[in-house]
């Protein structure tokens, strides 16, 4: 097989359950300083090595994008523990993690996150969901959710913050602070306008810490050597319309 690297955004990220079970506030996660401290306890760079061509990032904007604001979440377990204490977090409570990917790589990632959090003195319980959509967005009996998103563009990462989003508003509480900047991003006609809106949105998400990207992962197409592909064909984000001249592919019998 030959692999083709596809330039697309596939986010692996954490979401914090602010609203809690049945719409009641999840008091343990209500303080953004608690959420920031939990991120500080996780070595995202080490986790990224579990995936091919993964790139750590600190917002929905990749670090190599011109609009990236330079902010970084740093891995510092001692500071994380001190910050949790300063924020008044109850270290004796059980921190609940929910995830819905059962592949071994995802299981290894979750087990490693549990290990990092245990190292700063937390009690952690990770549960594999049989129905990720229901458990993440409706039942909501967790503190941290692990999620993936294959995105058309950066814009899709930020529309999850909209107060009118029928799913994420259930978790984040319908905060309206993002709406104006998301509207600016959607209506931007120039790169300058777009970067200005992205700068505003990065500041908001890094202040509120509703969700935190771990990294983007590489996306690939694998093509058998039994296939002959027309010269000049380029693979791209499969969510887009893309002419790969499929009618002229040739397959060789074994």
Tab-separated table of N, CA and C in Angstrom, residues 1-130:
chain	number	residue	atom	x	y	z
A	1	UNK	N	0.832	-1.203	0.000
A	1	UNK	CA	0.000	0.000	0.000
A	1	UNK	C	0.868	1.255	0.000
A	2	UNK	N	0.359	2.280	-0.653
A	2	UNK	CA	0.987	3.588	-0.602
A	2	UNK	C	0.064	4.520	0.167
A	3	UNK	N	0.636	5.312	1.064
A	3	UNK	CA	-0.184	6.229	1.855
A	3	UNK	C	-0.125	7.637	1.285
A	4	UNK	N	-1.275	8.300	1.317
A	4	UNK	CA	-1.382	9.691	0.887
A	4	UNK	C	-1.841	10.526	2.084
A	5	UNK	N	-1.033	11.485	2.465
A	5	UNK	CA	-1.358	12.370	3.585
A	5	UNK	C	-2.398	13.375	3.128
A	6	UNK	N	-3.523	13.449	3.838
A	6	UNK	CA	-4.626	14.329	3.458
A	6	UNK	C	-4.665	15.517	4.404
A	7	UNK	N	-4.668	16.694	3.846
A	7	UNK	CA	-4.678	17.923	4.641
A	7	UNK	C	-6.089	18.213	5.142
A	8	UNK	N	-6.418	17.692	6.308
A	8	UNK	CA	-7.725	17.941	6.908
A	8	UNK	C	-7.560	18.067	8.409
A	9	UNK	N	-8.533	18.693	9.047
A	9	UNK	CA	-8.488	18.893	10.493
A	9	UNK	C	-9.293	17.802	11.186
A	10	UNK	N	-8.602	16.909	11.867
A	10	UNK	CA	-9.290	15.919	12.696
A	10	UNK	C	-8.845	16.155	14.128
A	11	UNK	N	-9.745	16.770	14.900
A	11	UNK	CA	-9.443	17.142	16.279
A	11	UNK	C	-9.720	15.977	17.232
A	12	UNK	N	-8.805	15.770	18.176
A	12	UNK	CA	-9.058	14.964	19.361
A	12	UNK	C	-9.071	15.943	20.530
A	13	UNK	N	-10.152	15.954	21.310
A	13	UNK	CA	-10.257	17.008	22.320
A	13	UNK	C	-11.072	16.589	23.536
A	14	UNK	N	-10.928	17.403	24.580
A	14	UNK	CA	-11.653	17.201	25.824
A	14	UNK	C	-12.747	18.255	25.950
A	15	UNK	N	-13.910	17.842	26.444
A	15	UNK	CA	-14.976	18.796	26.748
A	15	UNK	C	-15.298	18.694	28.234
A	16	UNK	N	-15.559	19.826	28.840
A	16	UNK	CA	-15.879	19.862	30.266
A	16	UNK	C	-17.390	20.037	30.434
A	17	UNK	N	-17.953	19.198	31.272
A	17	UNK	CA	-19.399	19.203	31.485
A	17	UNK	C	-19.748	20.262	32.529
A	18	UNK	N	-20.136	21.430	32.054
A	18	UNK	CA	-20.430	22.551	32.943
A	18	UNK	C	-21.839	22.462	33.503
A	19	UNK	N	-22.762	22.039	32.665
A	19	UNK	CA	-24.162	22.054	33.060
A	19	UNK	C	-24.544	20.887	33.960
A	20	UNK	N	-23.883	19.755	33.750
A	20	UNK	CA	-24.104	18.640	34.661
A	20	UNK	C	-25.327	17.813	34.344
A	21	UNK	N	-25.588	16.851	35.216
A	21	UNK	CA	-26.700	15.925	35.037
A	21	UNK	C	-28.025	16.660	35.134
A	22	UNK	N	-28.935	16.373	34.189
A	22	UNK	CA	-30.296	16.924	34.194
A	22	UNK	C	-30.324	18.448	34.199
A	23	UNK	N	-29.286	19.073	33.666
A	23	UNK	CA	-29.296	20.524	33.549
A	23	UNK	C	-28.860	21.268	34.789
A	24	UNK	N	-28.600	20.557	35.879
A	24	UNK	CA	-28.109	21.219	37.084
A	24	UNK	C	-26.628	21.546	36.915
A	25	UNK	N	-26.174	22.653	37.488
A	25	UNK	CA	-24.771	23.025	37.343
A	25	UNK	C	-23.873	21.974	37.987
A	26	UNK	N	-22.825	21.624	37.262
A	26	UNK	CA	-21.808	20.720	37.793
A	26	UNK	C	-20.814	21.589	38.572
A	27	UNK	N	-21.052	21.754	39.859
A	27	UNK	CA	-20.287	22.698	40.668
A	27	UNK	C	-18.795	22.402	40.636
A	28	UNK	N	-18.427	21.137	40.546
A	28	UNK	CA	-17.010	20.768	40.573
A	28	UNK	C	-16.255	21.310	39.357
A	29	UNK	N	-16.956	21.474	38.219
A	29	UNK	CA	-16.319	21.948	36.997
A	29	UNK	C	-16.673	23.401	36.682
A	30	UNK	N	-17.386	24.068	37.560
A	30	UNK	CA	-17.881	25.413	37.271
A	30	UNK	C	-16.770	26.462	37.209
A	31	UNK	N	-15.710	26.260	37.963
A	31	UNK	CA	-14.617	27.236	38.028
A	31	UNK	C	-13.640	26.993	36.871
A	32	UNK	N	-13.443	27.959	35.981
A	32	UNK	CA	-12.493	27.750	34.873
A	32	UNK	C	-11.071	27.498	35.337
A	33	UNK	N	-10.716	27.966	36.542
A	33	UNK	CA	-9.374	27.709	37.055
A	33	UNK	C	-9.172	26.225	37.350
A	34	UNK	N	-10.239	25.545	37.732
A	34	UNK	CA	-10.175	24.096	37.925
A	34	UNK	C	-9.932	23.407	36.595
A	35	UNK	N	-10.655	23.838	35.588
A	35	UNK	CA	-10.535	23.220	34.271
A	35	UNK	C	-9.136	23.447	33.687
A	36	UNK	N	-8.608	24.650	33.850
A	36	UNK	CA	-7.249	24.935	33.382
A	36	UNK	C	-6.230	24.048	34.097
A	37	UNK	N	-6.413	23.878	35.402
A	37	UNK	CA	-5.470	23.071	36.174
A	37	UNK	C	-5.485	21.617	35.721
A	38	UNK	N	-6.655	21.098	35.383
A	38	UNK	CA	-6.742	19.719	34.915
A	38	UNK	C	-5.997	19.536	33.597
A	39	UNK	N	-6.046	20.556	32.746
A	39	UNK	CA	-5.296	20.489	31.482
A	39	UNK	C	-3.791	20.505	31.764
A	40	UNK	N	-3.377	21.300	32.745
A	40	UNK	CA	-1.954	21.378	33.100
A	40	UNK	C	-1.407	20.037	33.568
A	41	UNK	N	-2.284	19.174	34.064
A	41	UNK	CA	-1.849	17.881	34.601
A	41	UNK	C	-1.650	16.827	33.521
A	42	UNK	N	-2.000	17.139	32.271
A	42	UNK	CA	-1.975	16.159	31.181
A	42	UNK	C	-0.880	16.521	30.180
A	43	UNK	N	0.003	15.590	29.910
A	43	UNK	CA	1.083	15.801	28.943
A	43	UNK	C	0.554	15.498	27.544
A	44	UNK	N	0.039	16.516	26.900
A	44	UNK	CA	-0.586	16.330	25.590
A	44	UNK	C	0.440	15.969	24.514
A	45	UNK	N	1.652	16.483	24.652
A	45	UNK	CA	2.698	16.151	23.677
A	45	UNK	C	3.022	14.661	23.715
A	46	UNK	N	3.087	14.089	24.904
A	46	UNK	CA	3.346	12.657	25.023
A	46	UNK	C	2.180	11.845	24.458
A	47	UNK	N	0.959	12.293	24.719
A	47	UNK	CA	-0.214	11.591	24.199
A	47	UNK	C	-0.251	11.612	22.675
A	48	UNK	N	0.230	12.689	22.095
A	48	UNK	CA	0.158	12.828	20.637
A	48	UNK	C	0.978	11.762	19.916
A	49	UNK	N	1.961	11.175	20.604
A	49	UNK	CA	2.801	10.163	19.971
A	49	UNK	C	2.045	8.859	19.721
A	50	UNK	N	0.851	8.739	20.279
A	50	UNK	CA	0.028	7.558	20.038
A	50	UNK	C	-0.564	7.552	18.636
A	51	UNK	N	-0.567	8.710	17.979
A	51	UNK	CA	-1.236	8.852	16.689
A	51	UNK	C	-0.250	9.271	15.599
A	52	UNK	N	-0.503	8.883	14.351
A	52	UNK	CA	0.387	9.281	13.261
A	52	UNK	C	0.250	10.762	12.937
A	53	UNK	N	1.371	11.415	12.763
A	53	UNK	CA	1.392	12.795	12.282
A	53	UNK	C	0.507	13.718	13.119
A	54	UNK	N	0.487	13.513	14.426
A	54	UNK	CA	-0.343	14.349	15.304
A	54	UNK	C	0.364	15.665	15.603
A	55	UNK	N	-0.423	16.721	15.764
A	55	UNK	CA	0.133	18.042	16.065
A	55	UNK	C	-0.621	18.638	17.245
A	56	UNK	N	0.095	18.890	18.344
A	56	UNK	CA	-0.515	19.492	19.526
A	56	UNK	C	-0.959	20.917	19.186
A	57	UNK	N	-2.110	21.306	19.685
A	57	UNK	CA	-2.573	22.674	19.484
A	57	UNK	C	-3.298	23.151	20.734
A	58	UNK	N	-3.514	24.454	20.818
A	58	UNK	CA	-3.992	25.083	22.053
A	58	UNK	C	-5.316	25.812	21.888
A	59	UNK	N	-5.888	25.674	20.706
A	59	UNK	CA	-7.209	26.235	20.407
A	59	UNK	C	-7.671	25.548	19.140
A	60	UNK	N	-8.780	25.991	18.594
A	60	UNK	CA	-9.221	25.443	17.324
A	60	UNK	C	-8.339	25.848	16.167
A	61	UNK	N	-7.470	26.820	16.396
A	61	UNK	CA	-6.567	27.317	15.355
A	61	UNK	C	-5.227	26.590	15.483
A	62	UNK	N	-4.798	25.855	14.465
A	62	UNK	CA	-3.501	25.169	14.541
A	62	UNK	C	-2.356	26.145	14.795
A	63	UNK	N	-1.322	25.654	15.462
A	63	UNK	CA	-0.207	26.518	15.858
A	63	UNK	C	0.544	27.110	14.670
A	64	UNK	N	0.454	26.457	13.509
A	64	UNK	CA	1.161	26.980	12.345
A	64	UNK	C	0.288	27.895	11.485
A	65	UNK	N	-0.916	28.197	11.968
A	65	UNK	CA	-1.811	29.095	11.236
A	65	UNK	C	-1.469	30.548	11.556
A	66	UNK	N	-1.600	31.428	10.577
A	66	UNK	CA	-1.254	32.841	10.771
A	66	UNK	C	-2.086	33.505	11.856
A	67	UNK	N	-3.263	32.961	12.140
A	67	UNK	CA	-4.155	33.565	13.137
A	67	UNK	C	-3.888	33.073	14.556
A	68	UNK	N	-3.014	32.094	14.737
A	68	UNK	CA	-2.723	31.546	16.079
A	68	UNK	C	-2.212	32.654	16.998
A	69	UNK	N	-2.768	32.718	18.206
A	69	UNK	CA	-2.454	33.829	19.113
A	69	UNK	C	-1.251	33.567	20.023
A	70	UNK	N	-0.630	32.407	19.936
A	70	UNK	CA	0.594	32.145	20.696
A	70	UNK	C	0.389	31.571	22.084
A	71	UNK	N	-0.860	31.466	22.535
A	71	UNK	CA	-1.130	30.919	23.870
A	71	UNK	C	-0.792	29.429	23.899
A	72	UNK	N	-0.272	28.955	25.045
A	72	UNK	CA	0.019	27.534	25.212
A	72	UNK	C	-0.444	27.030	26.568
A	73	UNK	N	-1.058	25.853	26.569
A	73	UNK	CA	-1.292	25.129	27.816
A	73	UNK	C	-0.009	24.355	28.120
A	74	UNK	N	0.556	24.573	29.274
A	74	UNK	CA	1.811	23.899	29.613
A	74	UNK	C	1.552	22.705	30.520
A	75	UNK	N	2.366	21.682	30.350
A	75	UNK	CA	2.284	20.509	31.213
A	75	UNK	C	3.117	20.775	32.462
A	76	UNK	N	2.438	20.867	33.607
A	76	UNK	CA	3.119	21.172	34.866
A	76	UNK	C	2.306	20.568	36.007
A	77	UNK	N	2.512	19.288	36.318
A	77	UNK	CA	1.679	18.621	37.326
A	77	UNK	C	1.741	19.248	38.714
A	78	UNK	N	2.894	19.739	39.112
A	78	UNK	CA	2.979	20.370	40.431
A	78	UNK	C	2.137	21.639	40.485
A	79	UNK	N	2.203	22.433	39.432
A	79	UNK	CA	1.386	23.651	39.357
A	79	UNK	C	-0.090	23.285	39.283
A	80	UNK	N	-0.396	22.207	38.549
A	80	UNK	CA	-1.785	21.769	38.432
A	80	UNK	C	-2.362	21.443	39.812
A	81	UNK	N	-1.593	20.721	40.603
A	81	UNK	CA	-2.061	20.339	41.943
A	81	UNK	C	-2.243	21.569	42.817
A	82	UNK	N	-1.292	22.493	42.743
A	82	UNK	CA	-1.388	23.722	43.539
A	82	UNK	C	-2.571	24.567	43.094
A	83	UNK	N	-2.788	24.634	41.787
A	83	UNK	CA	-3.892	25.444	41.263
A	83	UNK	C	-5.247	24.853	41.635
A	84	UNK	N	-5.350	23.519	41.635
A	84	UNK	CA	-6.606	22.891	42.053
A	84	UNK	C	-6.897	23.201	43.517
A	85	UNK	N	-5.864	23.128	44.355
A	85	UNK	CA	-6.033	23.445	45.783
A	85	UNK	C	-6.445	24.891	45.964
A	86	UNK	N	-5.792	25.787	45.231
A	86	UNK	CA	-6.103	27.213	45.332
A	86	UNK	C	-7.520	27.512	44.866
A	87	UNK	N	-8.016	26.719	43.905
A	87	UNK	CA	-9.370	26.934	43.379
A	87	UNK	C	-10.435	26.294	44.253
A	88	UNK	N	-10.012	25.586	45.303
A	88	UNK	CA	-10.965	24.978	46.225
A	88	UNK	C	-11.551	23.672	45.746
A	89	UNK	N	-10.865	23.008	44.835
A	89	UNK	CA	-11.380	21.744	44.304
A	89	UNK	C	-11.272	20.646	45.356
A	90	UNK	N	-12.309	19.828	45.474
A	90	UNK	CA	-12.341	18.706	46.418
A	90	UNK	C	-11.557	17.536	45.824
A	91	UNK	N	-10.332	17.351	46.289
A	91	UNK	CA	-9.460	16.326	45.741
A	91	UNK	C	-9.954	14.906	46.060
A	92	UNK	N	-10.887	14.764	47.003
A	92	UNK	CA	-11.348	13.439	47.395
A	92	UNK	C	-12.503	12.928	46.523
A	93	UNK	N	-13.132	13.814	45.760
A	93	UNK	CA	-14.264	13.386	44.938
A	93	UNK	C	-13.754	12.559	43.754
A	94	UNK	N	-14.653	11.792	43.141
A	94	UNK	CA	-14.294	10.999	41.968
A	94	UNK	C	-14.513	11.819	40.707
A	95	UNK	N	-13.454	12.019	39.948
A	95	UNK	CA	-13.530	12.720	38.681
A	95	UNK	C	-13.934	11.715	37.609
A	96	UNK	N	-15.030	11.999	36.908
A	96	UNK	CA	-15.571	11.059	35.932
A	96	UNK	C	-15.197	11.466	34.510
A	97	UNK	N	-14.649	10.502	33.768
A	97	UNK	CA	-14.315	10.696	32.362
A	97	UNK	C	-15.190	9.780	31.521
A	98	UNK	N	-15.760	10.315	30.443
A	98	UNK	CA	-16.570	9.524	29.530
A	98	UNK	C	-15.926	9.539	28.146
A	99	UNK	N	-15.869	8.378	27.499
A	99	UNK	CA	-15.334	8.304	26.140
A	99	UNK	C	-16.096	7.235	25.371
A	100	UNK	N	-16.054	7.320	24.037
A	100	UNK	CA	-16.886	6.414	23.250
A	100	UNK	C	-16.133	5.658	22.162
A	101	UNK	N	-14.816	5.837	22.082
A	101	UNK	CA	-14.023	5.083	21.107
A	101	UNK	C	-13.409	3.864	21.779
A	102	UNK	N	-13.674	2.672	21.246
A	102	UNK	CA	-13.215	1.446	21.890
A	102	UNK	C	-11.940	0.887	21.269
A	103	UNK	N	-11.366	1.556	20.249
A	103	UNK	CA	-10.116	1.079	19.664
A	103	UNK	C	-9.003	1.152	20.703
A	104	UNK	N	-7.992	0.336	20.525
A	104	UNK	CA	-6.950	0.216	21.540
A	104	UNK	C	-6.193	1.521	21.750
A	105	UNK	N	-5.978	2.288	20.674
A	105	UNK	CA	-5.251	3.553	20.819
A	105	UNK	C	-6.016	4.515	21.726
A	106	UNK	N	-7.334	4.605	21.528
A	106	UNK	CA	-8.140	5.488	22.376
A	106	UNK	C	-8.150	5.006	23.821
A	107	UNK	N	-8.239	3.693	24.008
A	107	UNK	CA	-8.211	3.137	25.366
A	107	UNK	C	-6.877	3.458	26.037
A	108	UNK	N	-5.782	3.314	25.281
A	108	UNK	CA	-4.463	3.642	25.829
A	108	UNK	C	-4.380	5.126	26.197
A	109	UNK	N	-4.942	5.976	25.348
A	109	UNK	CA	-4.926	7.414	25.626
A	109	UNK	C	-5.684	7.730	26.911
A	110	UNK	N	-6.876	7.170	27.041
A	110	UNK	CA	-7.684	7.435	28.245
A	110	UNK	C	-6.978	6.900	29.486
A	111	UNK	N	-6.416	5.712	29.397
A	111	UNK	CA	-5.706	5.147	30.556
A	111	UNK	C	-4.529	6.027	30.964
A	112	UNK	N	-3.881	6.622	29.973
A	112	UNK	CA	-2.750	7.504	30.278
A	112	UNK	C	-3.233	8.801	30.926
A	113	UNK	N	-4.342	9.344	30.440
A	113	UNK	CA	-4.915	10.543	31.066
A	113	UNK	C	-5.289	10.246	32.516
A	114	UNK	N	-5.906	9.093	32.741
A	114	UNK	CA	-6.253	8.688	34.113
A	114	UNK	C	-4.991	8.642	34.970
A	115	UNK	N	-3.930	8.062	34.423
A	115	UNK	CA	-2.664	7.977	35.156
A	115	UNK	C	-2.140	9.364	35.511
A	116	UNK	N	-2.126	10.288	34.548
A	116	UNK	CA	-1.641	11.645	34.820
A	116	UNK	C	-2.431	12.297	35.952
A	117	UNK	N	-3.745	12.149	35.915
A	117	UNK	CA	-4.586	12.795	36.929
A	117	UNK	C	-4.432	12.121	38.291
A	118	UNK	N	-4.218	10.833	38.278
A	118	UNK	CA	-3.977	10.133	39.551
A	118	UNK	C	-2.663	10.573	40.178
A	119	UNK	N	-1.692	10.911	39.344
A	119	UNK	CA	-0.382	11.310	39.852
A	119	UNK	C	-0.428	12.616	40.637
A	120	UNK	N	-1.460	13.430	40.426
A	120	UNK	CA	-1.581	14.665	41.217
A	120	UNK	C	-2.574	14.489	42.369
A	121	UNK	N	-2.963	13.226	42.630
A	121	UNK	CA	-3.765	12.930	43.814
A	121	UNK	C	-5.256	12.858	43.600
A	122	UNK	N	-5.710	12.736	42.346
A	122	UNK	CA	-7.146	12.685	42.083
A	122	UNK	C	-7.651	11.251	42.013
A	123	UNK	N	-8.903	11.051	42.419
A	123	UNK	CA	-9.601	9.797	42.191
A	123	UNK	C	-10.301	9.908	40.834
A	124	UNK	N	-10.033	8.984	39.928
A	124	UNK	CA	-10.529	9.102	38.549
A	124	UNK	C	-11.230	7.820	38.138
A	125	UNK	N	-12.361	7.991	37.464
A	125	UNK	CA	-13.127	6.863	36.940
A	125	UNK	C	-13.410	7.129	35.469
A	126	UNK	N	-12.959	6.242	34.586
A	126	UNK	CA	-13.188	6.392	33.154
A	126	UNK	C	-14.185	5.336	32.689
A	127	UNK	N	-15.203	5.757	31.924
A	127	UNK	CA	-16.258	4.859	31.481
A	127	UNK	C	-16.386	4.896	29.966
A	128	UNK	N	-16.363	3.714	29.356
A	128	UNK	CA	-16.578	3.601	27.916
A	128	UNK	C	-18.073	3.600	27.652
A	129	UNK	N	-18.525	4.527	26.843
A	129	UNK	CA	-19.945	4.646	26.542
A	129	UNK	C	-20.338	3.755	25.376
A	130	UNK	N	-21.529	3.180	25.463
A	130	UNK	CA	-22.089	2.427	24.344
A	130	UNK	C	-22.847	3.337	23.382
